[in-house]
Short mmCIF file of C-alpha atoms in Angstrom, two decimals:
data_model
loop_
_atom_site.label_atom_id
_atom_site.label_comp_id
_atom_site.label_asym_id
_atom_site.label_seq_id
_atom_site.Cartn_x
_atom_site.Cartn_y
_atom_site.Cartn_z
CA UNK S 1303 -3.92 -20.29 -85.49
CA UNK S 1304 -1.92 -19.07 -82.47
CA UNK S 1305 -3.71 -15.68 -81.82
CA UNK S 1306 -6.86 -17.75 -82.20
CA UNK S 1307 -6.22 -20.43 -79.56
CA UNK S 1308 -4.83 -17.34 -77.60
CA UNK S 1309 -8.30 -15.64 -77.88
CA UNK S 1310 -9.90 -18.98 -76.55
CA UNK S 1311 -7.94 -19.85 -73.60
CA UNK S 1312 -8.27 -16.29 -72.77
CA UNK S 1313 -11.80 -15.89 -73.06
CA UNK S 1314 -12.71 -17.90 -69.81
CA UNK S 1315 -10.54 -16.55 -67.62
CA UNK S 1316 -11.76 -12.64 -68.53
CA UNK S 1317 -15.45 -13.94 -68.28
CA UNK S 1318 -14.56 -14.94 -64.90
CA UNK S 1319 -13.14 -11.98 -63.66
CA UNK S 1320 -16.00 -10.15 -65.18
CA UNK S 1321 -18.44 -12.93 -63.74
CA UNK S 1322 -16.76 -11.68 -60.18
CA UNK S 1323 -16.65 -7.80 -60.70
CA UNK S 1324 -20.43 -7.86 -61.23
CA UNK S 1325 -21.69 -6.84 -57.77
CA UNK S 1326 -24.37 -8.64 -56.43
CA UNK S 1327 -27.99 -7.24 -56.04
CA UNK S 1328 -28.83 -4.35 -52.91
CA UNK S 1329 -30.65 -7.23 -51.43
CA UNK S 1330 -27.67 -9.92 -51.59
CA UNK S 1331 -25.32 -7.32 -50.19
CA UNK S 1332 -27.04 -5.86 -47.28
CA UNK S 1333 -28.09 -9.68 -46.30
CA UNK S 1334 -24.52 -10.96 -46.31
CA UNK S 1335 -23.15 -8.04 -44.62
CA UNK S 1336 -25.95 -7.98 -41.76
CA UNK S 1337 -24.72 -12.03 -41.70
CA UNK S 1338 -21.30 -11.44 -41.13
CA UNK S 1339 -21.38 -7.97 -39.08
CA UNK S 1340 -24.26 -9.35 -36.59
CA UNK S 1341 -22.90 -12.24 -35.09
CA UNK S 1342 -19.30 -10.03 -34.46
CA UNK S 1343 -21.35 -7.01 -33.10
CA UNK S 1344 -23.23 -9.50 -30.38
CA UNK S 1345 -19.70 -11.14 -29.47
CA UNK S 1346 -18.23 -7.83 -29.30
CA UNK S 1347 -20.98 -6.55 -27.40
CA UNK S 1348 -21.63 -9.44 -25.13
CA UNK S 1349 -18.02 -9.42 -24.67
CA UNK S 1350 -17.58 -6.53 -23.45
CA UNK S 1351 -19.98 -5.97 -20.81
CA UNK S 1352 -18.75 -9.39 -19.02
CA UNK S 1353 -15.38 -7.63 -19.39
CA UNK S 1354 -16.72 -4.40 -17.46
CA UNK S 1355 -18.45 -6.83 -15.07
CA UNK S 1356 -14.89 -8.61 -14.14
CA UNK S 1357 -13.63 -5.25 -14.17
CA UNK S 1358 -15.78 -3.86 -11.41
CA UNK S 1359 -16.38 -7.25 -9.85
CA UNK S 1360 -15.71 -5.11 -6.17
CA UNK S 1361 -18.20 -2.34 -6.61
CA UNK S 1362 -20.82 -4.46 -8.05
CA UNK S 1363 -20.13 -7.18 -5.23
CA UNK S 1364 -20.06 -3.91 -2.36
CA UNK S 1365 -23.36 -2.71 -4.03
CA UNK S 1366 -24.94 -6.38 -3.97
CA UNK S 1367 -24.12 -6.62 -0.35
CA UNK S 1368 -25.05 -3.19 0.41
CA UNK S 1369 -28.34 -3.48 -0.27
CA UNK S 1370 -28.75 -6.95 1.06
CA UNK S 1371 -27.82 -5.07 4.30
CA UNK S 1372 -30.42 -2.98 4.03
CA UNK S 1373 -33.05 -5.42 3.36
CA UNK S 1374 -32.13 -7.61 6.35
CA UNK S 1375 -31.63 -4.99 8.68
CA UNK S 1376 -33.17 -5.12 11.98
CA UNK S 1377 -35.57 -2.44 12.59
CA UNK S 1378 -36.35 -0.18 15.56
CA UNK S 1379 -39.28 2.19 15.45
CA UNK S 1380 -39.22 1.92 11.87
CA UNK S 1381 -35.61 3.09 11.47
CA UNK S 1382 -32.87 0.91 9.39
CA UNK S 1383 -30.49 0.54 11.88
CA UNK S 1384 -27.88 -0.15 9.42
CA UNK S 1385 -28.59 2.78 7.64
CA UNK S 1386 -27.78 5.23 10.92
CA UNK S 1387 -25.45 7.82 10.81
CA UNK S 1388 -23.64 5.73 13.67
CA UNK S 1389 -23.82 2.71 12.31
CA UNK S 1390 -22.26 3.69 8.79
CA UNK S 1391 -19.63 5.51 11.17
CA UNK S 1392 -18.56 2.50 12.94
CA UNK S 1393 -18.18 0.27 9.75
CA UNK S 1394 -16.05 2.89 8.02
CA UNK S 1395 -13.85 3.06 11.20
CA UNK S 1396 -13.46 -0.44 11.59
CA UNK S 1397 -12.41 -0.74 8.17
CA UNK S 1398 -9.86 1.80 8.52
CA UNK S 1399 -7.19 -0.44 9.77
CA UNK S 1400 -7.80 -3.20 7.31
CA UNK S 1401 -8.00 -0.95 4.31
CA UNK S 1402 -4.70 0.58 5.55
CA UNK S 1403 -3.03 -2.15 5.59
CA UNK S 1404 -4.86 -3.62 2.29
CA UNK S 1405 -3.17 -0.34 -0.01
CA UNK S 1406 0.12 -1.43 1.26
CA UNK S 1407 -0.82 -5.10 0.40
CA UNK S 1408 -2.14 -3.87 -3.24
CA UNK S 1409 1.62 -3.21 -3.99
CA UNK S 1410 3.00 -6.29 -2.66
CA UNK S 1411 0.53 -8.74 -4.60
CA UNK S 1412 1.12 -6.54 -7.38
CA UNK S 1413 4.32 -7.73 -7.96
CA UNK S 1414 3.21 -11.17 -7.43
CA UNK S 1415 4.47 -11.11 -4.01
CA UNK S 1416 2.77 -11.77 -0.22
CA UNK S 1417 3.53 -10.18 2.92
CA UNK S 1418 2.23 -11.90 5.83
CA UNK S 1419 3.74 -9.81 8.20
CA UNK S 1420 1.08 -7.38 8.47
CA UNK S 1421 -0.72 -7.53 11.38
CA UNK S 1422 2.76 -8.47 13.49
CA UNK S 1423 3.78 -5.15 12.31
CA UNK S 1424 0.92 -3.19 13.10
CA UNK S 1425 1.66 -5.04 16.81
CA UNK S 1426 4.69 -3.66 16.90
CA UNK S 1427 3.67 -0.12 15.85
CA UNK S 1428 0.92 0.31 18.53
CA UNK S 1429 3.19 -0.96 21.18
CA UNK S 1430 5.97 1.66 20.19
CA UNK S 1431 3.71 4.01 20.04
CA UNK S 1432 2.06 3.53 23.28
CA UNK S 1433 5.66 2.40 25.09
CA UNK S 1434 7.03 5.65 23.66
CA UNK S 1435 4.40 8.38 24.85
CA UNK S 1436 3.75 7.00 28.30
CA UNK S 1437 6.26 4.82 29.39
CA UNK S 1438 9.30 6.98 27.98
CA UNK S 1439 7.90 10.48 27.49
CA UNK S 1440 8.26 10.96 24.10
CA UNK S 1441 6.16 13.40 22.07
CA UNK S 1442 3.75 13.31 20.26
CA UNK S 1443 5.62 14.18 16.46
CA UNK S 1444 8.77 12.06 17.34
CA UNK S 1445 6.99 8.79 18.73
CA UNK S 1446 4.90 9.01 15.35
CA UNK S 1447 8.20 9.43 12.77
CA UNK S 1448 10.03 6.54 14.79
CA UNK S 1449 7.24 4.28 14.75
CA UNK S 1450 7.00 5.13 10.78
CA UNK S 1451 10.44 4.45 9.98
CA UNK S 1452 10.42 1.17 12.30
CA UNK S 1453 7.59 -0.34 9.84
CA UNK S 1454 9.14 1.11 6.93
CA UNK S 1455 12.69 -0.43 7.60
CA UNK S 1456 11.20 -3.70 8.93
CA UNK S 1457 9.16 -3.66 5.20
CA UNK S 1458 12.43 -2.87 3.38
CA UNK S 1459 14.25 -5.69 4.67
CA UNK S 1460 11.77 -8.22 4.19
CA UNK S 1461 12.18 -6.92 0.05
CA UNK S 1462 15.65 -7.00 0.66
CA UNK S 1463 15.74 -10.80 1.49
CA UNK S 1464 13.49 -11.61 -0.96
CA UNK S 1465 14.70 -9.13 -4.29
CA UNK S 1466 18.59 -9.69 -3.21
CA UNK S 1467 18.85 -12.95 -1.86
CA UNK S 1468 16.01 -14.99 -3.48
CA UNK S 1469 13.53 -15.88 -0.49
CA UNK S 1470 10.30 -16.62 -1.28
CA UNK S 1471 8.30 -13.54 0.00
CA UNK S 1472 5.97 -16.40 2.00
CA UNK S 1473 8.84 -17.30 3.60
CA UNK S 1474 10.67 -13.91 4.27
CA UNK S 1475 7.19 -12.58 5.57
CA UNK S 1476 5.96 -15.62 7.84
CA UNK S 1477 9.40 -15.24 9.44
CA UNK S 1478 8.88 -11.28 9.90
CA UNK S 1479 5.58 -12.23 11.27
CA UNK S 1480 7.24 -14.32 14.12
CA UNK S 1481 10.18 -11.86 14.24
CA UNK S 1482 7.80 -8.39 14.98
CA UNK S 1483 5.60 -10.41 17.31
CA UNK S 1484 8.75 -11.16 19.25
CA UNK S 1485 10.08 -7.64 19.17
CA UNK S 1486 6.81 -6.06 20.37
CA UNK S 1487 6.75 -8.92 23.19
CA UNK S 1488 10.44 -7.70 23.90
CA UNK S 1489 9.51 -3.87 24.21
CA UNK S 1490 6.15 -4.21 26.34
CA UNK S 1491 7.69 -7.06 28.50
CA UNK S 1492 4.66 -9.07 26.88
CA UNK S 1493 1.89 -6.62 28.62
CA UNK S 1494 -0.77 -4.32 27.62
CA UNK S 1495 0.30 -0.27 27.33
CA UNK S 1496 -2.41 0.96 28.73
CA UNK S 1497 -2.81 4.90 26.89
CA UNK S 1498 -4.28 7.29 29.17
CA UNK S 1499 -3.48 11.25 28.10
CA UNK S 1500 -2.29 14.50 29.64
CA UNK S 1501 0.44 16.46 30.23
CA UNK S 1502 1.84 14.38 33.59
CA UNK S 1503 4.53 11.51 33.36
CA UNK S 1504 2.85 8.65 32.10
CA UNK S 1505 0.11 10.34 29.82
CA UNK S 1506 0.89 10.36 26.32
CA UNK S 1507 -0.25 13.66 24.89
CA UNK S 1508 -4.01 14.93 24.26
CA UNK S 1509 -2.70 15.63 20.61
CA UNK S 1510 -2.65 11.67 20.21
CA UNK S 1511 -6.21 11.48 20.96
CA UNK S 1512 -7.15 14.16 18.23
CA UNK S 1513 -6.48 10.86 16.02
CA UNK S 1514 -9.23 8.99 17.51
CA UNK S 1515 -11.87 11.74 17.30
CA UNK S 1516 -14.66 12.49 14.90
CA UNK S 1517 -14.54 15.89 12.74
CA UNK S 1518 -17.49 17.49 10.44
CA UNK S 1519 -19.85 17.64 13.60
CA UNK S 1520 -18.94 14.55 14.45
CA UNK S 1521 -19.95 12.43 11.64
CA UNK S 1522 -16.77 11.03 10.12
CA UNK S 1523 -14.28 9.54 12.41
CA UNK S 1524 -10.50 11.01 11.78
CA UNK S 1525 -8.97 6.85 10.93
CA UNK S 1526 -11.54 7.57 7.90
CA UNK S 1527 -9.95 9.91 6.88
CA UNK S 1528 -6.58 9.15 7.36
CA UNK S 1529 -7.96 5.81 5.12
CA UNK S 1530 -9.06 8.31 2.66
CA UNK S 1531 -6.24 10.14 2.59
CA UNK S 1532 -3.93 7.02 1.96
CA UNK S 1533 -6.24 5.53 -0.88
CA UNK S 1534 -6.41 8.79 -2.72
CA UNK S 1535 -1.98 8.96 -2.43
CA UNK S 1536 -2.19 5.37 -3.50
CA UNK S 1537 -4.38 5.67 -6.63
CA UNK S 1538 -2.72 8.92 -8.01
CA UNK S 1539 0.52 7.17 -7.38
CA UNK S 1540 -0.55 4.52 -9.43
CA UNK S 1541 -1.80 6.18 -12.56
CA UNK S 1542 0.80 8.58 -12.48
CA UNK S 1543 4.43 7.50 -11.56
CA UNK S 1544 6.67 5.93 -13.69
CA UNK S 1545 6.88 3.62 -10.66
CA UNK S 1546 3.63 2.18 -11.27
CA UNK S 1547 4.83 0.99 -15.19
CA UNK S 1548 7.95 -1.06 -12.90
CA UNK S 1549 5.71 -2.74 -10.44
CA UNK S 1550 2.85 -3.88 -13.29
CA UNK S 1551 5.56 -4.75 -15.51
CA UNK S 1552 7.52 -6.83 -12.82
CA UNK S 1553 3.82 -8.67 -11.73
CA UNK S 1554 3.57 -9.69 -15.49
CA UNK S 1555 6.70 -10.74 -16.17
CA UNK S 1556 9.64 -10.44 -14.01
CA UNK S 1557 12.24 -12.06 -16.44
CA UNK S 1558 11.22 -9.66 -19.50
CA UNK S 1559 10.76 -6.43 -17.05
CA UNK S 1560 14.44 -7.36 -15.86
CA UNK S 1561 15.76 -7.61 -19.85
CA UNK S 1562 13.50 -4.35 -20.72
CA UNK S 1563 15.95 -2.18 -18.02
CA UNK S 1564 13.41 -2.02 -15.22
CA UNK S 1565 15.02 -1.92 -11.55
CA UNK S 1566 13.55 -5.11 -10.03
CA UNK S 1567 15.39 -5.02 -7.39
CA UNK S 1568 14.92 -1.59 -6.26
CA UNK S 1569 11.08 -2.20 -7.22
CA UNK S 1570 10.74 -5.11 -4.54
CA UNK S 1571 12.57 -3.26 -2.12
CA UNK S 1572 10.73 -0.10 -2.47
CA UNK S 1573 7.10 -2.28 -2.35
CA UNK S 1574 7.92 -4.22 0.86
CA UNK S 1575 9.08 -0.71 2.11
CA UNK S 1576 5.84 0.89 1.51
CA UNK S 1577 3.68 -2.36 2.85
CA UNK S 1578 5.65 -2.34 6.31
CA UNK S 1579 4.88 1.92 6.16
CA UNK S 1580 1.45 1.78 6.23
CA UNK S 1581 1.28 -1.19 8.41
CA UNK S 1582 2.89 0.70 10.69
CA UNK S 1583 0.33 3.78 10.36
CA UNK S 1584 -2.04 1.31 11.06
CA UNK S 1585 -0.95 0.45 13.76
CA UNK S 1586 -0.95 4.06 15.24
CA UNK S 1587 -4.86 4.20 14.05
CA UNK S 1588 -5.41 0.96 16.20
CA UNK S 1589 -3.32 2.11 19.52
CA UNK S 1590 -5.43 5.26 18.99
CA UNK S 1591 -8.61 3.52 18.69
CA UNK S 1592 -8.22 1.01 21.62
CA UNK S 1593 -6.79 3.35 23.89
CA UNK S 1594 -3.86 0.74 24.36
CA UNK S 1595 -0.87 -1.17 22.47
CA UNK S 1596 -0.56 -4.66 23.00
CA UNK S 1597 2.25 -6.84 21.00
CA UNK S 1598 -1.43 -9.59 20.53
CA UNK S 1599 -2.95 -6.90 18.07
CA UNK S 1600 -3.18 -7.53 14.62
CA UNK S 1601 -3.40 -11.33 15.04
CA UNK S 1602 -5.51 -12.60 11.66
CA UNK S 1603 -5.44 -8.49 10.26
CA UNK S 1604 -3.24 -9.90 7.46
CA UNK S 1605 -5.42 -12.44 6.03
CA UNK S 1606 -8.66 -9.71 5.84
CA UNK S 1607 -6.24 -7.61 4.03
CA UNK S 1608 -5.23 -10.25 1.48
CA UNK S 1609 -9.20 -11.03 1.39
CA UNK S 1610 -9.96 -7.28 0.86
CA UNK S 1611 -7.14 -7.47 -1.97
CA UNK S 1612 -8.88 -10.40 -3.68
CA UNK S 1613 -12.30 -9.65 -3.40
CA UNK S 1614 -11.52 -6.64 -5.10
CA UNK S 1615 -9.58 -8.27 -8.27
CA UNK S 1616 -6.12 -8.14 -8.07
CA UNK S 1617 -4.58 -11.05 -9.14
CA UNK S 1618 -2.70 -13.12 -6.88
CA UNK S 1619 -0.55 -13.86 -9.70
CA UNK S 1620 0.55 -10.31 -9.98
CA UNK S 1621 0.55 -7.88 -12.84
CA UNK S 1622 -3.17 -6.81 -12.28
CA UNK S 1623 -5.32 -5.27 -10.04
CA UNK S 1624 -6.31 -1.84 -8.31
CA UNK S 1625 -6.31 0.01 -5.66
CA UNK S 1626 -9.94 1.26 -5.83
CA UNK S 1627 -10.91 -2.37 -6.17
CA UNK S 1628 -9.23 -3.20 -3.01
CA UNK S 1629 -11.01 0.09 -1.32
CA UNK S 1630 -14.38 -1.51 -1.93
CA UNK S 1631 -13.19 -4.71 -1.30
CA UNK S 1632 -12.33 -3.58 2.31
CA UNK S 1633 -15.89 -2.06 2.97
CA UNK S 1634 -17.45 -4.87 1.10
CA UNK S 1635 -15.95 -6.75 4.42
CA UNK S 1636 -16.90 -4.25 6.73
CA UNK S 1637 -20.69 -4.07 5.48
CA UNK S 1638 -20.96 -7.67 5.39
CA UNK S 1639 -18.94 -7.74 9.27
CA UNK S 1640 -21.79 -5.57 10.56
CA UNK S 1641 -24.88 -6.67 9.10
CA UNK S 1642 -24.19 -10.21 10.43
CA UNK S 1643 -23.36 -8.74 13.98
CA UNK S 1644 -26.60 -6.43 13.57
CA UNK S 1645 -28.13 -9.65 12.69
CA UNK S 1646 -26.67 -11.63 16.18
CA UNK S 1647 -25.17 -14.27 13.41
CA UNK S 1648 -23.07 -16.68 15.40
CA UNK S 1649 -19.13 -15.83 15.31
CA UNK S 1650 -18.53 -19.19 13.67
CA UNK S 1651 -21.00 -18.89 10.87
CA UNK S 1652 -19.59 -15.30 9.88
CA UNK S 1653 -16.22 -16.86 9.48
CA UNK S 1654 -17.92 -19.43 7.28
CA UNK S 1655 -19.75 -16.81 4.91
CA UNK S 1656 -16.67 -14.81 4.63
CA UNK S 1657 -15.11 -17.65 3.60
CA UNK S 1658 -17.41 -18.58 0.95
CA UNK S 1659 -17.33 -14.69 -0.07
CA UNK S 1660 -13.49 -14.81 -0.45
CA UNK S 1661 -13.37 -18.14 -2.58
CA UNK S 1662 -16.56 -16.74 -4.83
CA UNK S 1663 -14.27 -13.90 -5.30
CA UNK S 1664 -11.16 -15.86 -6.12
CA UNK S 1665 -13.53 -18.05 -8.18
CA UNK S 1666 -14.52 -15.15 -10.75
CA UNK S 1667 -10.47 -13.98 -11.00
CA UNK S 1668 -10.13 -17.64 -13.14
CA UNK S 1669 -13.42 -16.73 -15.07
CA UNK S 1670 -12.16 -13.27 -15.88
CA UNK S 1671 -11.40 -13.36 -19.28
CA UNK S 1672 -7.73 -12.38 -20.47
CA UNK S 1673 -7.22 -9.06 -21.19
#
């Protein structure tokens, strides 16, 4: 009676396990896997090219406005004037100084910092430099290593204040700002250094000019490459050093880089340092450039650099971003700069497109999709 009522209750059970081993026809299975697999494969898909989309928001953006250069281009005897050799030349040189200065900003917002010293430094560099060479005699190699270190030590001590002490990097740099505009006042008695060259008193040296030339038969202007040169240093750097694991770890998370045994402080430090070093070597390219070094240049330089560093998807948040990004971002500017001037745009309305460009391009960081 037992084994019988045994036999019973187990009979359901194995016909339903046997009810569930039998596979289902060729048909059923290859309809209910397309079901499940399609809908993933589109969402994957779809998913990521938006992701590669966010990811080279800068390039796509520089190639947009690239072309909408060329097609609104004034002509003359049937030449694109934007497309001339000196055209191109001049919007690669102008965006020498920015881009510069935009590396060295890369590292700063990076870390979730902001240094809006930038363009006070760059003041200060090209009125050393110029005060130096003609006013005090100073050659060429010297003038250029104390005008480094000056922007490098400046930089330091802004990350100093604001690693060691706790001072909100706007803070520390808006006072820097006021602090390097002062200084270059200070050295240049508020005046103009007017650079004139030779080997007399009061001439810096012809080797100083060299910087200002063009090279390859005159087709690419020497700033170029000294922006080439920088971004190349900066992008290695980057996907190289154990350095660059510190800085993206302390832009993503400060409090957990700290507890995983990164050197935060020595991080900032090190990130302001190299921000106030090429700020300065901007500043060289500029005194260079205009022939002069006046403690009024750089006024507004900072804010295109943050805008070259946005536009070309680095979070302001820190933790994420590129240096190539901000590259194209820069000469996304610069294209955009010149075809409106090309174009005899008012002054007032370029300010208002590039205004519109920078928040489109802060607009599509909160679209970008978490990564």
């Amino acid at each position: 009676m037992t084994n019988a009522q045994d036999k019973s209750a187990t009979a359901p059970a194995d016909a339903d396990r046997q009810a569930e081993a039998v596979p289902p026809t060729a048909a059923g299975t290859t309809t209910a896997v397309s079901a499940a697999k399609a809908p993933t494969a589109v969402a994957e898909s779809s998913g990521g090219v938006v992701a590669t989309l966010f990811r080279f928001q800068s390039v796509f953006g520089l190639l947009a406005v690239f072309i909408a250069a060329i097609i609104f281009s004034p002509r003359r005897d049937g030449e694109i004037l934007f497309l001339s050799a000196d055209n191109l030349a001049n919007v690669v040189r102008a965006v020498s100084e920015i881009g510069i200065i935009a590396v060295g900003m890369t590292f700063v917002i990076l870390i979730g910092g902001i240094d809006l010293s930038v363009g006070a430094v760059l003041g200060l560099a090209a009125v050393g430099s110029a005060v130096l060479m003609v006013e005090n005699d100073w050659g060429f190699l010297p003038s250029i290593v104390v005008v480094l270190a000056i922007g490098l030590v400046f930089g330091a001590l802004q990350g100093m204040a604001t690693a060691m002490i706790g001072i909100q990097s706007f803070i520390v740099t808006l006072a820097g700002l006021q602090i390097a505009r002062g200084l270059a006042r200070i050295w240049s008695d508020g005046q103009g250094v007017a650079i004139a060259y030779g080997n007399g008193p009061n001439e810096a040296p012809d080797s100083f000019a060299i910087l200002g030339e063009r090279t390859f038969g005159g087709l690419v202007p020497i700033p170029v490459l000294i922006f080439a040169v920088v971004a190349i240093a900066a992008i290695v750097f980057l996907r190289v050093s154990a350095f660059s694991r510190h800085l993206y770890a302390v832009g993503g998370n400060e409090k957990a880089a700290r507890l995983s045994g990164v050197p935060v402080i020595r991080v900032k430090i090190a990130v302001f340092a190299i921000c106030g070093l090429l700020a300065s070597l901007a500043g060289i390219v500029h005194a260079v450039q205009l022939n002069q070094g006046s403690p009024n240049d750089g006024i507004g330089y900072e804010l295109d650099a943050i805008a070259a560093v946005v536009i070309g998807g680095t979070s302001l948040a820190g933790g994420r971003g590129s240096v190539a990004g901000t590259v194209a971002g820069a000469l996304l500017l610069g294209v955009l700069n010149n075809i409106l001037a090309l174009n005899n745009i008012d002054s007032n309305i370029q300010l208002l497109i590039k205004g519109l460009v920078i928040v489109a391009a802060a607009a599509l960081q909160r679209l970008r999709p978490a990564s």
